[in-house]
Every structure is written in C-alpha cells, then in structure tokens.
Amino acid sequence: MTLALPVPSARGLSPVLPVAAVVAALALPVAPGGEGGAGPADALSALVVLFCAVRLLRERRRPLSRTAAVVLGLPVAGLALAALGASSPGAGLSGLGRYLQVFVLVPAAVLLLIRGRSDLRLLAWTFVGLAGWQGAVGVHQFVTGTGASYQGETIRAVGTFGPQDVMGMATVVSFGLVCAVGLALGRTSARRRAVAAAAALALLVPLALSFSRGAWIATAVACSLQLVLAGPLRALKVGTAAVAAGVVLVGGFGVGSAMLQERVGSITQVTDAPDQSVTDRYTMWAAAVGMWREQPLTGVGLKGFPEHRDAHAALALSSGSDTDGAGSGFVRQPLLSPHNMYLLILGEQGLIGLLALAGGWLALLVCALRGWWTVRREGPGLDCALIACGLLTWQLTDFAYADIGGPSTVLTAVLLGVGAWWGLVGGRAALVPSADTAGEAHTR
C-alpha cells in the first residue's frame, strides 16, 4: 500500500510564480561595499524572459497584441539610435541591454505570464511581503543605530540594500504600500481588505524612517490618486486613518519627529539655503539640459552623462556624496547621473528617446485608467485597477527625482509589466465572466 501525497502538477502552478521569485529575491542582502549594480534578481529576471519565450514557443501563442507590441516596443528604435551614439561600443551595448531589460523585455514577459486578476493580486501581495521584510529591517536599523549615516548618526533605514543604495528600501516599501492601499480599497473579502489596510499603515513607519523625500512625494501622489479613484467615502475613511496613524507615530511616540520635520521642510528649500544634496541635484539637472541643447534629437549617447557632466555642470557641484554605516565603511560615491530619469533620457537619448520612452509610459497609464473606468462601479477587479494605476503613477512621479540604478531597478520592470497587463489586457476583459483567465486567452 502506498501513500499518495497531493503534490500539485506543473500545469496547476501559475506561470507568474517566477516573476514573484524575482520580487522575493530582493529580500537577499546586498554584499557590503558593493556598487549597487545588478544582483540575483536581475539574473532571475533574465531567466523569466527565457521561460516566457520557451512557453510561447511550446504553446504556439501569439506573443503580443498589436497595441501592446507598439507600446512596449516603441523605445527600441530610440535606444538603438542612442547606443550608436555612445562614446564606445561597450558602453552602448551595456546601456542598451539594461534599458531593454527594464523597459521592454521583462515588462513584456510579465504581461504574458499574468493569466488574470488572481495572478496580479499574487504579485501585489509579494510586493507587500517584501516591503514588510525590508521595512522591518529598516526599523530595526533606526532603533539600534545600525543604519546608514544621516546627519552624523547611523539611523537611516536602508534595509538590506546598504548605504550605497539608500533609495532601495524606500522604493520597495513604497511599492508595497501602494499595493496594500489598492488591495484595501478593492471589493475583495473584508478580511483581506483589513489585512491590507493594516499592512499599509505599518509600512508608513519604515517609509518615514527612510528619509527619502522623493519616495514620500511619489507615494503621496500615488495613494491620493488611488483614494480618488476608489470613491469619496473610502477616500475619507482611509485618509482619516492615515492622518491618525501619522499623529500617533510621530506626535505620540516621537518616531524621529524632529528629523522628519526638518526633512519635510527641506523639500521646499530650493532657493533659500538649500542643503548640498539639493544643490547637487539641480546642478546635475542643468548639466543634463546642457547636453540636450548640444544634441537635441539624439543626445550624447547611452551612458554618456558621466563623461559630459563636468563640461556642462556649474562649480557648485560637489565631487560626490558620502555614504557610511549599515555594515559598510566610509565611501565617497561619484555623482554619475542627474537623479531625474526624464532629464537623463533627454541628455543621453535626446527628444527621440524621451518621446519614445516617456510616451510609452504615459500610454500605459492612460490605458490603465481606461481599465479603471470600466470597473469603477460594478465590475470586478477594482483592486487590480487601483494597484496598476497607483504603481504607474508612483513610478512616473518618482522619475522626476530618481533614475534607474541599483538592485531595486528590476522592480520597475515588474511594475511596468503589471501596469501593461491591466491596461492592455485585464482592463479590457474586466467585465468578462471568466476574466481571471481572460488575459491568457486575449493574447492567443
């Protein structure tokens, strides 16, 4: 007599699980002193693209609809042109590979591997889980004084990313918070919505302790949009809860209140005694604009910003930023990008590249909002619409204060894939009774 164990077959597993593994891989710690480049998650993302290609060949499926092919493939021509204008073939090829990974290949693979709303929710909860883990590490760093250096104290929450990627944890926590808000505002069971709401409130703490002004602004914009799209009554309830949580955490328990107030106040100090980081940021923005004026259509070429920076930057630019703490020694990091994705593209790829990339992102957001319009009242999938619209809004807002770089960049690719599925597939099929598997059928 043999005992048969209920082992699920490979056919019963969701094809989106490899994508979830990419997100989960960012829970692994970054080696101290690393440069914050590609990591295990990037390697897994390449395997996801390969897995998707093999799956398409085996099932003889049409890869993408015409609309999806145009929106996701639009940047390729501009990227190829910018790669030809790079200072060296190596720089052009490496830059082209990175841009294709983040903005074309991985998003397309994620779109094709999501079968329906349940898969999108799975990815959303994976984002929330990763944010919870990184946020817990960040709060521990703040409490124990083992984080990255901030104003002479090692209290800045950076999670497992280290001081070389101070935006990594803030990005992860922001994504998780936006997903949690979308899940909490949906029409799923009351229990799931309560868990998601509790997770969103808890993630406010590590987000605050990241001291990341750009992440704060992007999260506020994205969550505000989600509340508006969810309806005025829900917006009032969630807004009241968020304000109450902020008062308790900062006012009641004094969670870094003085430093937080100073950091928030520095957001508006762009002309009246700005700190050096603000001065460096605006100086590099001006340098990127100068590169664009030099080559308005094609830019100076991929990865050309560091080489042309000094020729266009003012003397107010410092030689680099200091990083310390969180398991690493003191490091002086050079400023190799303008910390503004739009200006980085404009300077390196010109108007052609900016219109191709930013135009595709804007098209995804418009399509996602159109999908929300379909389900805004009675249709299923409101939580999916809020998640997709929130994540896309967060990324497009944050790109005004940051650019790609570091291990967390692969999450941008997954995010774009989620937004692309909802905007180009899921939102259109939202009113179909079998919409939880409509995504796969739609691309056949």
mmCIF file with all atom_site columns, N, CA, C and O in Angstrom, residues 356-390:
data_model
loop_
_atom_site.group_PDB
_atom_site.id
_atom_site.type_symbol
_atom_site.label_atom_id
_atom_site.label_alt_id
_atom_site.label_comp_id
_atom_site.label_asym_id
_atom_site.label_entity_id
_atom_site.label_seq_id
_atom_site.pdbx_PDB_ins_code
_atom_site.Cartn_x
_atom_site.Cartn_y
_atom_site.Cartn_z
_atom_site.occupancy
_atom_site.B_iso_or_equiv
_atom_site.pdbx_formal_charge
_atom_site.auth_seq_id
_atom_site.auth_comp_id
_atom_site.auth_asym_id
_atom_site.auth_atom_id
_atom_site.pdbx_PDB_model_num
ATOM 1   N N  . ALA A 1 356 ? 9.878   58.442 -27.069 1.00 0.00 ? 356 ALA A N  1
ATOM 2   C CA . ALA A 1 356 ? 9.620   57.008 -27.188 1.00 0.00 ? 356 ALA A CA 1
ATOM 3   C C  . ALA A 1 356 ? 9.383   56.371 -25.831 1.00 0.00 ? 356 ALA A C  1
ATOM 4   O O  . ALA A 1 356 ? 8.403   55.639 -25.632 1.00 0.00 ? 356 ALA A O  1
ATOM 5   N N  . LEU A 1 357 ? 10.272  56.633 -24.874 1.00 0.00 ? 357 LEU A N  1
ATOM 6   C CA . LEU A 1 357 ? 10.146  56.007 -23.549 1.00 0.00 ? 357 LEU A CA 1
ATOM 7   C C  . LEU A 1 357 ? 9.011   56.607 -22.744 1.00 0.00 ? 357 LEU A C  1
ATOM 8   O O  . LEU A 1 357 ? 8.098   55.899 -22.306 1.00 0.00 ? 357 LEU A O  1
ATOM 9   N N  . ALA A 1 358 ? 9.045   57.919 -22.530 1.00 0.00 ? 358 ALA A N  1
ATOM 10  C CA . ALA A 1 358 ? 8.019   58.562 -21.717 1.00 0.00 ? 358 ALA A CA 1
ATOM 11  C C  . ALA A 1 358 ? 6.647   58.462 -22.384 1.00 0.00 ? 358 ALA A C  1
ATOM 12  O O  . ALA A 1 358 ? 5.621   58.348 -21.699 1.00 0.00 ? 358 ALA A O  1
ATOM 13  N N  . GLY A 1 359 ? 6.611   58.482 -23.710 1.00 0.00 ? 359 GLY A N  1
ATOM 14  C CA . GLY A 1 359 ? 5.343   58.318 -24.405 1.00 0.00 ? 359 GLY A CA 1
ATOM 15  C C  . GLY A 1 359 ? 4.734   56.952 -24.150 1.00 0.00 ? 359 GLY A C  1
ATOM 16  O O  . GLY A 1 359 ? 3.516   56.829 -23.957 1.00 0.00 ? 359 GLY A O  1
ATOM 17  N N  . GLY A 1 360 ? 5.570   55.921 -24.122 1.00 0.00 ? 360 GLY A N  1
ATOM 18  C CA . GLY A 1 360 ? 5.076   54.584 -23.814 1.00 0.00 ? 360 GLY A CA 1
ATOM 19  C C  . GLY A 1 360 ? 4.564   54.481 -22.393 1.00 0.00 ? 360 GLY A C  1
ATOM 20  O O  . GLY A 1 360 ? 3.524   53.849 -22.134 1.00 0.00 ? 360 GLY A O  1
ATOM 21  N N  . TRP A 1 361 ? 5.274   55.107 -21.439 1.00 0.00 ? 361 TRP A N  1
ATOM 22  C CA . TRP A 1 361 ? 4.818   55.066 -20.041 1.00 0.00 ? 361 TRP A CA 1
ATOM 23  C C  . TRP A 1 361 ? 3.486   55.785 -19.885 1.00 0.00 ? 361 TRP A C  1
ATOM 24  O O  . TRP A 1 361 ? 2.597   55.294 -19.183 1.00 0.00 ? 361 TRP A O  1
ATOM 25  N N  . LEU A 1 362 ? 3.364   56.929 -20.524 1.00 0.00 ? 362 LEU A N  1
ATOM 26  C CA . LEU A 1 362 ? 2.114   57.681 -20.437 1.00 0.00 ? 362 LEU A CA 1
ATOM 27  C C  . LEU A 1 362 ? 0.965   56.903 -21.069 1.00 0.00 ? 362 LEU A C  1
ATOM 28  O O  . LEU A 1 362 ? -0.163  56.903 -20.553 1.00 0.00 ? 362 LEU A O  1
ATOM 29  N N  . ALA A 1 363 ? 1.245   56.205 -22.165 1.00 0.00 ? 363 ALA A N  1
ATOM 30  C CA . ALA A 1 363 ? 0.213   55.393 -22.811 1.00 0.00 ? 363 ALA A CA 1
ATOM 31  C C  . ALA A 1 363 ? -0.250  54.273 -21.881 1.00 0.00 ? 363 ALA A C  1
ATOM 32  O O  . ALA A 1 363 ? -1.458  53.964 -21.818 1.00 0.00 ? 363 ALA A O  1
ATOM 33  N N  . LEU A 1 364 ? 0.671   53.662 -21.143 1.00 0.00 ? 364 LEU A N  1
ATOM 34  C CA . LEU A 1 364 ? 0.294   52.617 -20.195 1.00 0.00 ? 364 LEU A CA 1
ATOM 35  C C  . LEU A 1 364 ? -0.618  53.168 -19.105 1.00 0.00 ? 364 LEU A C  1
ATOM 36  O O  . LEU A 1 364 ? -1.605  52.530 -18.718 1.00 0.00 ? 364 LEU A O  1
ATOM 37  N N  . LEU A 1 365 ? -0.291  54.352 -18.596 1.00 0.00 ? 365 LEU A N  1
ATOM 38  C CA . LEU A 1 365 ? -1.120  54.950 -17.556 1.00 0.00 ? 365 LEU A CA 1
ATOM 39  C C  . LEU A 1 365 ? -2.510  55.281 -18.084 1.00 0.00 ? 365 LEU A C  1
ATOM 40  O O  . LEU A 1 365 ? -3.520  55.046 -17.402 1.00 0.00 ? 365 LEU A O  1
ATOM 41  N N  . VAL A 1 366 ? -2.578  55.814 -19.288 1.00 0.00 ? 366 VAL A N  1
ATOM 42  C CA . VAL A 1 366 ? -3.886  56.131 -19.876 1.00 0.00 ? 366 VAL A CA 1
ATOM 43  C C  . VAL A 1 366 ? -4.709  54.860 -20.055 1.00 0.00 ? 366 VAL A C  1
ATOM 44  O O  . VAL A 1 366 ? -5.912  54.829 -19.747 1.00 0.00 ? 366 VAL A O  1
ATOM 45  N N  . CYS A 1 367 ? -4.081  53.797 -20.541 1.00 0.00 ? 367 CYS A N  1
ATOM 46  C CA . CYS A 1 367 ? -4.791  52.526 -20.717 1.00 0.00 ? 367 CYS A CA 1
ATOM 47  C C  . CYS A 1 367 ? -5.233  51.959 -19.372 1.00 0.00 ? 367 CYS A C  1
ATOM 48  O O  . CYS A 1 367 ? -6.327  51.387 -19.255 1.00 0.00 ? 367 CYS A O  1
ATOM 49  N N  . ALA A 1 368 ? -4.392  52.089 -18.344 1.00 0.00 ? 368 ALA A N  1
ATOM 50  C CA . ALA A 1 368 ? -4.763  51.592 -17.019 1.00 0.00 ? 368 ALA A CA 1
ATOM 51  C C  . ALA A 1 368 ? -5.945  52.364 -16.463 1.00 0.00 ? 368 ALA A C  1
ATOM 52  O O  . ALA A 1 368 ? -6.858  51.783 -15.855 1.00 0.00 ? 368 ALA A O  1
ATOM 53  N N  . LEU A 1 369 ? -5.966  53.668 -16.653 1.00 0.00 ? 369 LEU A N  1
ATOM 54  C CA . LEU A 1 369 ? -7.099  54.485 -16.209 1.00 0.00 ? 369 LEU A CA 1
ATOM 55  C C  . LEU A 1 369 ? -8.369  54.132 -16.978 1.00 0.00 ? 369 LEU A C  1
ATOM 56  O O  . LEU A 1 369 ? -9.470  54.150 -16.423 1.00 0.00 ? 369 LEU A O  1
ATOM 57  N N  . ARG A 1 370 ? -8.221  53.802 -18.243 1.00 0.00 ? 370 ARG A N  1
ATOM 58  C CA . ARG A 1 370 ? -9.375  53.368 -19.027 1.00 0.00 ? 370 ARG A CA 1
ATOM 59  C C  . ARG A 1 370 ? -9.931  52.050 -18.482 1.00 0.00 ? 370 ARG A C  1
ATOM 60  O O  . ARG A 1 370 ? -11.143 51.854 -18.417 1.00 0.00 ? 370 ARG A O  1
ATOM 61  N N  . GLY A 1 371 ? -9.027  51.155 -18.054 1.00 0.00 ? 371 GLY A N  1
ATOM 62  C CA . GLY A 1 371 ? -9.486  49.921 -17.425 1.00 0.00 ? 371 GLY A CA 1
ATOM 63  C C  . GLY A 1 371 ? -10.198 50.186 -16.112 1.00 0.00 ? 371 GLY A C  1
ATOM 64  O O  . GLY A 1 371 ? -11.176 49.498 -15.776 1.00 0.00 ? 371 GLY A O  1
ATOM 65  N N  . TRP A 1 372 ? -9.702  51.180 -15.340 1.00 0.00 ? 372 TRP A N  1
ATOM 66  C CA . TRP A 1 372 ? -10.401 51.545 -14.107 1.00 0.00 ? 372 TRP A CA 1
ATOM 67  C C  . TRP A 1 372 ? -11.799 52.056 -14.413 1.00 0.00 ? 372 TRP A C  1
ATOM 68  O O  . TRP A 1 372 ? -12.755 51.744 -13.693 1.00 0.00 ? 372 TRP A O  1
ATOM 69  N N  . TRP A 1 373 ? -11.947 52.843 -15.463 1.00 0.00 ? 373 TRP A N  1
ATOM 70  C CA . TRP A 1 373 ? -13.251 53.388 -15.825 1.00 0.00 ? 373 TRP A CA 1
ATOM 71  C C  . TRP A 1 373 ? -14.248 52.265 -16.100 1.00 0.00 ? 373 TRP A C  1
ATOM 72  O O  . TRP A 1 373 ? -15.439 52.394 -15.806 1.00 0.00 ? 373 TRP A O  1
ATOM 73  N N  . THR A 1 374 ? -13.754 51.152 -16.607 1.00 0.00 ? 374 THR A N  1
ATOM 74  C CA . THR A 1 374 ? -14.618 50.012 -16.898 1.00 0.00 ? 374 THR A CA 1
ATOM 75  C C  . THR A 1 374 ? -15.172 49.376 -15.635 1.00 0.00 ? 374 THR A C  1
ATOM 76  O O  . THR A 1 374 ? -16.310 48.903 -15.612 1.00 0.00 ? 374 THR A O  1
ATOM 77  N N  . VAL A 1 375 ? -14.364 49.341 -14.562 1.00 0.00 ? 375 VAL A N  1
ATOM 78  C CA . VAL A 1 375 ? -14.768 48.604 -13.355 1.00 0.00 ? 375 VAL A CA 1
ATOM 79  C C  . VAL A 1 375 ? -15.102 49.531 -12.196 1.00 0.00 ? 375 VAL A C  1
ATOM 80  O O  . VAL A 1 375 ? -15.287 49.060 -11.071 1.00 0.00 ? 375 VAL A O  1
ATOM 81  N N  . ARG A 1 376 ? -15.187 50.818 -12.431 1.00 0.00 ? 376 ARG A N  1
ATOM 82  C CA . ARG A 1 376 ? -15.260 51.768 -11.320 1.00 0.00 ? 376 ARG A CA 1
ATOM 83  C C  . ARG A 1 376 ? -16.513 51.586 -10.470 1.00 0.00 ? 376 ARG A C  1
ATOM 84  O O  . ARG A 1 376 ? -16.516 51.919 -9.274  1.00 0.00 ? 376 ARG A O  1
ATOM 85  N N  . ARG A 1 377 ? -17.608 51.061 -11.007 1.00 0.00 ? 377 ARG A N  1
ATOM 86  C CA . ARG A 1 377 ? -18.847 50.948 -10.239 1.00 0.00 ? 377 ARG A CA 1
ATOM 87  C C  . ARG A 1 377 ? -19.162 49.499 -9.864  1.00 0.00 ? 377 ARG A C  1
ATOM 88  O O  . ARG A 1 377 ? -19.112 49.125 -8.714  1.00 0.00 ? 377 ARG A O  1
ATOM 89  N N  . GLU A 1 378 ? -19.474 48.686 -10.864 1.00 0.00 ? 378 GLU A N  1
ATOM 90  C CA . GLU A 1 378 ? -19.944 47.344 -10.560 1.00 0.00 ? 378 GLU A CA 1
ATOM 91  C C  . GLU A 1 378 ? -18.971 46.246 -10.964 1.00 0.00 ? 378 GLU A C  1
ATOM 92  O O  . GLU A 1 378 ? -19.025 45.146 -10.443 1.00 0.00 ? 378 GLU A O  1
ATOM 93  N N  . GLY A 1 379 ? -18.106 46.533 -11.909 1.00 0.00 ? 379 GLY A N  1
ATOM 94  C CA . GLY A 1 379 ? -17.258 45.477 -12.449 1.00 0.00 ? 379 GLY A CA 1
ATOM 95  C C  . GLY A 1 379 ? -16.246 44.960 -11.444 1.00 0.00 ? 379 GLY A C  1
ATOM 96  O O  . GLY A 1 379 ? -15.821 45.658 -10.529 1.00 0.00 ? 379 GLY A O  1
ATOM 97  N N  . PRO A 1 380 ? -15.833 43.689 -11.591 1.00 0.00 ? 380 PRO A N  1
ATOM 98  C CA . PRO A 1 380 ? -14.805 43.129 -10.714 1.00 0.00 ? 380 PRO A CA 1
ATOM 99  C C  . PRO A 1 380 ? -13.425 43.673 -11.079 1.00 0.00 ? 380 PRO A C  1
ATOM 100 O O  . PRO A 1 380 ? -13.217 44.181 -12.178 1.00 0.00 ? 380 PRO A O  1
ATOM 101 N N  . GLY A 1 381 ? -12.515 43.563 -10.147 1.00 0.00 ? 381 GLY A N  1
ATOM 102 C CA . GLY A 1 381 ? -11.142 43.957 -10.428 1.00 0.00 ? 381 GLY A CA 1
ATOM 103 C C  . GLY A 1 381 ? -10.803 45.383 -10.076 1.00 0.00 ? 381 GLY A C  1
ATOM 104 O O  . GLY A 1 381 ? -9.787  45.909 -10.557 1.00 0.00 ? 381 GLY A O  1
ATOM 105 N N  . LEU A 1 382 ? -11.601 46.027 -9.217  1.00 0.00 ? 382 LEU A N  1
ATOM 106 C CA . LEU A 1 382 ? -11.270 47.398 -8.828  1.00 0.00 ? 382 LEU A CA 1
ATOM 107 C C  . LEU A 1 382 ? -9.917  47.455 -8.135  1.00 0.00 ? 382 LEU A C  1
ATOM 108 O O  . LEU A 1 382 ? -9.131  48.385 -8.358  1.00 0.00 ? 382 LEU A O  1
ATOM 109 N N  . ASP A 1 383 ? -9.619  46.456 -7.289  1.00 0.00 ? 383 ASP A N  1
ATOM 110 C CA . ASP A 1 383 ? -8.323  46.451 -6.604  1.00 0.00 ? 383 ASP A CA 1
ATOM 111 C C  . ASP A 1 383 ? -7.173  46.361 -7.599  1.00 0.00 ? 383 ASP A C  1
ATOM 112 O O  . ASP A 1 383 ? -6.137  47.016 -7.437  1.00 0.00 ? 383 ASP A O  1
ATOM 113 N N  . CYS A 1 384 ? -7.346  45.564 -8.659  1.00 0.00 ? 384 CYS A N  1
ATOM 114 C CA . CYS A 1 384 ? -6.294  45.452 -9.673  1.00 0.00 ? 384 CYS A CA 1
ATOM 115 C C  . CYS A 1 384 ? -6.082  46.780 -10.392 1.00 0.00 ? 384 CYS A C  1
ATOM 116 O O  . CYS A 1 384 ? -4.950  47.177 -10.677 1.00 0.00 ? 384 CYS A O  1
ATOM 117 N N  . ALA A 1 385 ? -7.192  47.460 -10.687 1.00 0.00 ? 385 ALA A N  1
ATOM 118 C CA . ALA A 1 385 ? -7.086  48.765 -11.340 1.00 0.00 ? 385 ALA A CA 1
ATOM 119 C C  . ALA A 1 385 ? -6.357  49.765 -10.457 1.00 0.00 ? 385 ALA A C  1
ATOM 120 O O  . ALA A 1 385 ? -5.492  50.523 -10.924 1.00 0.00 ? 385 ALA A O  1
ATOM 121 N N  . LEU A 1 386 ? -6.685  49.781 -9.168  1.00 0.00 ? 386 LEU A N  1
ATOM 122 C CA . LEU A 1 386 ? -6.040  50.720 -8.250  1.00 0.00 ? 386 LEU A CA 1
ATOM 123 C C  . LEU A 1 386 ? -4.569  50.405 -8.074  1.00 0.00 ? 386 LEU A C  1
ATOM 124 O O  . LEU A 1 386 ? -3.732  51.309 -7.970  1.00 0.00 ? 386 LEU A O  1
ATOM 125 N N  . ILE A 1 387 ? -4.226  49.118 -8.033  1.00 0.00 ? 387 ILE A N  1
ATOM 126 C CA . ILE A 1 387 ? -2.828  48.726 -7.902  1.00 0.00 ? 387 ILE A CA 1
ATOM 127 C C  . ILE A 1 387 ? -2.039  49.177 -9.128  1.00 0.00 ? 387 ILE A C  1
ATOM 128 O O  . ILE A 1 387 ? -0.966  49.792 -9.015  1.00 0.00 ? 387 ILE A O  1
ATOM 129 N N  . ALA A 1 388 ? -2.558  48.860 -10.324 1.00 0.00 ? 388 ALA A N  1
ATOM 130 C CA . ALA A 1 388 ? -1.851  49.209 -11.555 1.00 0.00 ? 388 ALA A CA 1
ATOM 131 C C  . ALA A 1 388 ? -1.707  50.719 -11.713 1.00 0.00 ? 388 ALA A C  1
ATOM 132 O O  . ALA A 1 388 ? -0.612  51.231 -11.992 1.00 0.00 ? 388 ALA A O  1
ATOM 133 N N  . CYS A 1 389 ? -2.801  51.449 -11.514 1.00 0.00 ? 389 CYS A N  1
ATOM 134 C CA . CYS A 1 389 ? -2.746  52.912 -11.654 1.00 0.00 ? 389 CYS A CA 1
ATOM 135 C C  . CYS A 1 389 ? -1.843  53.529 -10.596 1.00 0.00 ? 389 CYS A C  1
ATOM 136 O O  . CYS A 1 389 ? -1.086  54.472 -10.881 1.00 0.00 ? 389 CYS A O  1
ATOM 137 N N  . GLY A 1 390 ? -1.904  53.008 -9.372  1.00 0.00 ? 390 GLY A N  1
ATOM 138 C CA . GLY A 1 390 ? -1.069  53.539 -8.300  1.00 0.00 ? 390 GLY A CA 1
ATOM 139 C C  . GLY A 1 390 ? 0.412   53.317 -8.549  1.00 0.00 ? 390 GLY A C  1
ATOM 140 O O  . GLY A 1 390 ? 1.234   54.227 -8.374  1.00 0.00 ? 390 GLY A O  1
#
